[in-house]
JSON list of C-alpha atoms in Angstrom, two decimals:
[
{"chain": "A", "resi": 12, "resn": "ILE", "atom": "CA", "xyz": [9.05, -6.28, -3.26]},
{"chain": "A", "resi": 13, "resn": "TYR", "atom": "CA", "xyz": [7.95, -2.64, -3.35]},
{"chain": "A", "resi": 14, "resn": "ILE", "atom": "CA", "xyz": [4.33, -1.52, -3.05]},
{"chain": "A", "resi": 15, "resn": "GLY", "atom": "CA", "xyz": [2.60, 1.72, -3.97]},
{"chain": "A", "resi": 16, "resn": "VAL", "atom": "CA", "xyz": [-0.91, 2.51, -2.75]},
{"chain": "A", "resi": 17, "resn": "ASP", "atom": "CA", "xyz": [-3.37, 5.20, -3.83]},
{"chain": "A", "resi": 18, "resn": "ILE", "atom": "CA", "xyz": [-6.40, 5.34, -1.54]},
{"chain": "A", "resi": 19, "resn": "GLY", "atom": "CA", "xyz": [-9.96, 5.81, -2.73]},
{"chain": "A", "resi": 20, "resn": "ARG", "atom": "CA", "xyz": [-13.30, 4.98, -1.22]},
{"chain": "A", "resi": 21, "resn": "THR", "atom": "CA", "xyz": [-16.51, 6.01, -2.98]},
{"chain": "A", "resi": 22, "resn": "ARG", "atom": "CA", "xyz": [-15.76, 7.81, -6.24]},
{"chain": "A", "resi": 23, "resn": "ASP", "atom": "CA", "xyz": [-12.17, 6.69, -6.83]},
{"chain": "A", "resi": 24, "resn": "LEU", "atom": "CA", "xyz": [-10.55, 3.28, -6.77]},
{"chain": "A", "resi": 25, "resn": "THR", "atom": "CA", "xyz": [-7.97, 2.18, -4.29]},
{"chain": "A", "resi": 26, "resn": "VAL", "atom": "CA", "xyz": [-5.05, 0.78, -6.29]},
{"chain": "A", "resi": 27, "resn": "ILE", "atom": "CA", "xyz": [-2.29, -1.37, -4.81]},
{"chain": "A", "resi": 28, "resn": "TRP", "atom": "CA", "xyz": [0.66, -1.79, -7.19]},
{"chain": "A", "resi": 29, "resn": "VAL", "atom": "CA", "xyz": [3.16, -4.56, -6.38]},
{"chain": "A", "resi": 30, "resn": "LEU", "atom": "CA", "xyz": [6.64, -4.47, -7.93]},
{"chain": "A", "resi": 31, "resn": "GLU", "atom": "CA", "xyz": [9.49, -6.94, -7.65]},
{"chain": "A", "resi": 32, "resn": "GLU", "atom": "CA", "xyz": [13.07, -5.88, -8.27]},
{"chain": "A", "resi": 33, "resn": "ILE", "atom": "CA", "xyz": [15.31, -8.42, -9.99]},
{"chain": "A", "resi": 34, "resn": "ALA", "atom": "CA", "xyz": [18.84, -7.45, -10.99]},
{"chain": "A", "resi": 35, "resn": "GLY", "atom": "CA", "xyz": [17.98, -3.75, -10.99]},
{"chain": "A", "resi": 36, "resn": "THR", "atom": "CA", "xyz": [14.84, -4.13, -13.11]},
{"chain": "A", "resi": 37, "resn": "PHE", "atom": "CA", "xyz": [11.34, -3.72, -11.68]},
{"chain": "A", "resi": 38, "resn": "PHE", "atom": "CA", "xyz": [8.56, -6.09, -12.72]},
{"chain": "A", "resi": 39, "resn": "THR", "atom": "CA", "xyz": [4.88, -5.59, -11.96]},
{"chain": "A", "resi": 40, "resn": "ARG", "atom": "CA", "xyz": [3.73, -8.63, -10.00]},
{"chain": "A", "resi": 41, "resn": "GLY", "atom": "CA", "xyz": [0.22, -7.47, -9.28]},
{"chain": "A", "resi": 42, "resn": "VAL", "atom": "CA", "xyz": [-2.25, -4.63, -9.51]},
{"chain": "A", "resi": 43, "resn": "ILE", "atom": "CA", "xyz": [-5.19, -4.78, -7.12]},
{"chain": "A", "resi": 44, "resn": "GLU", "atom": "CA", "xyz": [-8.11, -2.45, -7.79]},
{"chain": "A", "resi": 45, "resn": "LEU", "atom": "CA", "xyz": [-10.70, -1.99, -5.05]},
{"chain": "A", "resi": 46, "resn": "THR", "atom": "CA", "xyz": [-14.02, -0.28, -5.72]},
{"chain": "A", "resi": 47, "resn": "LYS", "atom": "CA", "xyz": [-16.16, 1.08, -2.88]},
{"chain": "A", "resi": 48, "resn": "THR", "atom": "CA", "xyz": [-14.34, -1.14, -0.39]},
{"chain": "A", "resi": 49, "resn": "LYS", "atom": "CA", "xyz": [-14.45, -0.41, 3.34]},
{"chain": "A", "resi": 50, "resn": "PHE", "atom": "CA", "xyz": [-11.14, 0.72, 4.80]},
{"chain": "A", "resi": 51, "resn": "SER", "atom": "CA", "xyz": [-11.01, -2.27, 7.14]},
{"chain": "A", "resi": 52, "resn": "ALA", "atom": "CA", "xyz": [-11.32, -4.61, 4.14]},
{"chain": "A", "resi": 53, "resn": "GLN", "atom": "CA", "xyz": [-8.62, -2.65, 2.29]},
{"chain": "A", "resi": 54, "resn": "GLU", "atom": "CA", "xyz": [-6.30, -3.08, 5.28]},
{"chain": "A", "resi": 55, "resn": "ASN", "atom": "CA", "xyz": [-7.08, -6.81, 5.34]},
{"chain": "A", "resi": 56, "resn": "ILE", "atom": "CA", "xyz": [-5.88, -7.03, 1.74]},
{"chain": "A", "resi": 57, "resn": "LEU", "atom": "CA", "xyz": [-2.84, -4.74, 2.09]},
{"chain": "A", "resi": 58, "resn": "TYR", "atom": "CA", "xyz": [-1.43, -5.81, 5.46]},
{"chain": "A", "resi": 59, "resn": "PRO", "atom": "CA", "xyz": [-0.46, -9.37, 4.46]},
{"chain": "A", "resi": 60, "resn": "LEU", "atom": "CA", "xyz": [1.43, -7.89, 1.49]},
{"chain": "A", "resi": 61, "resn": "ILE", "atom": "CA", "xyz": [3.28, -5.50, 3.80]},
{"chain": "A", "resi": 62, "resn": "ALA", "atom": "CA", "xyz": [4.04, -8.31, 6.25]},
{"chain": "A", "resi": 63, "resn": "HIS", "atom": "CA", "xyz": [5.59, -10.51, 3.54]},
{"chain": "A", "resi": 64, "resn": "PRO", "atom": "CA", "xyz": [9.27, -11.03, 4.40]},
{"chain": "A", "resi": 65, "resn": "ASN", "atom": "CA", "xyz": [10.41, -9.88, 0.93]},
{"chain": "A", "resi": 66, "resn": "THR", "atom": "CA", "xyz": [8.56, -6.57, 1.10]},
{"chain": "A", "resi": 67, "resn": "ARG", "atom": "CA", "xyz": [11.12, -3.79, 1.50]},
{"chain": "A", "resi": 68, "resn": "ARG", "atom": "CA", "xyz": [9.14, -0.57, 1.15]},
{"chain": "A", "resi": 69, "resn": "VAL", "atom": "CA", "xyz": [5.53, 0.56, 0.91]},
{"chain": "A", "resi": 70, "resn": "CYS", "atom": "CA", "xyz": [4.51, 4.10, -0.07]},
{"chain": "A", "resi": 71, "resn": "ILE", "atom": "CA", "xyz": [0.94, 5.17, 0.60]},
{"chain": "A", "resi": 72, "resn": "ASP", "atom": "CA", "xyz": [-0.61, 8.37, -0.75]},
{"chain": "A", "resi": 73, "resn": "GLN", "atom": "CA", "xyz": [-1.56, 10.25, 2.41]},
{"chain": "A", "resi": 74, "resn": "THR", "atom": "CA", "xyz": [-3.27, 13.20, 0.77]},
{"chain": "A", "resi": 75, "resn": "GLY", "atom": "CA", "xyz": [-6.94, 13.52, 1.63]},
{"chain": "A", "resi": 76, "resn": "ILE", "atom": "CA", "xyz": [-8.55, 10.37, 2.96]},
{"chain": "A", "resi": 77, "resn": "GLY", "atom": "CA", "xyz": [-5.32, 8.38, 2.80]},
{"chain": "A", "resi": 78, "resn": "ARG", "atom": "CA", "xyz": [-3.71, 10.15, 5.77]},
{"chain": "A", "resi": 79, "resn": "GLN", "atom": "CA", "xyz": [-5.25, 7.97, 8.48]},
{"chain": "A", "resi": 80, "resn": "PHE", "atom": "CA", "xyz": [-4.74, 4.85, 6.35]},
{"chain": "A", "resi": 81, "resn": "ALA", "atom": "CA", "xyz": [-1.01, 5.64, 6.00]},
{"chain": "A", "resi": 82, "resn": "GLU", "atom": "CA", "xyz": [-0.63, 6.50, 9.69]},
{"chain": "A", "resi": 83, "resn": "ARG", "atom": "CA", "xyz": [-2.20, 3.21, 10.78]},
{"chain": "A", "resi": 84, "resn": "ALA", "atom": "CA", "xyz": [0.09, 1.21, 8.48]},
{"chain": "A", "resi": 85, "resn": "GLU", "atom": "CA", "xyz": [3.15, 3.15, 9.71]},
{"chain": "A", "resi": 86, "resn": "ASP", "atom": "CA", "xyz": [2.16, 2.49, 13.33]},
{"chain": "A", "resi": 87, "resn": "ARG", "atom": "CA", "xyz": [1.77, -1.21, 12.66]},
{"chain": "A", "resi": 88, "resn": "PHE", "atom": "CA", "xyz": [4.81, -1.88, 10.44]},
{"chain": "A", "resi": 89, "resn": "GLY", "atom": "CA", "xyz": [7.19, 0.98, 11.23]},
{"chain": "A", "resi": 90, "resn": "ARG", "atom": "CA", "xyz": [8.21, 4.13, 9.39]},
{"chain": "A", "resi": 91, "resn": "TYR", "atom": "CA", "xyz": [11.14, 2.45, 7.67]},
{"chain": "A", "resi": 92, "resn": "LYS", "atom": "CA", "xyz": [8.92, -0.07, 5.88]},
{"chain": "A", "resi": 93, "resn": "VAL", "atom": "CA", "xyz": [5.84, 2.14, 5.33]},
{"chain": "A", "resi": 94, "resn": "GLU", "atom": "CA", "xyz": [5.94, 5.78, 4.28]},
{"chain": "A", "resi": 95, "resn": "GLY", "atom": "CA", "xyz": [3.05, 8.16, 3.79]},
{"chain": "A", "resi": 96, "resn": "ILE", "atom": "CA", "xyz": [3.71, 10.43, 0.84]},
{"chain": "A", "resi": 97, "resn": "ASN", "atom": "CA", "xyz": [2.10, 13.64, -0.44]}
]
């Protein structure tokens, strides 16, 4: 499982995109859209997905307000599993 996250808070959505790789092909397994959701609630939704044993990599947009969000996830799950991207 691979996960991409774009962080939003008031004007923009937070979107969590979950992909599963099977035989070299990626399939979308879920798209979670969060509107005006507190960061703590967003973490409560994302962290169980990161902790799933089949999750290999999570990339979080760390531009703007996503920087702290990405840093906290990296601290909790490690830089190999979670990467903040610009």
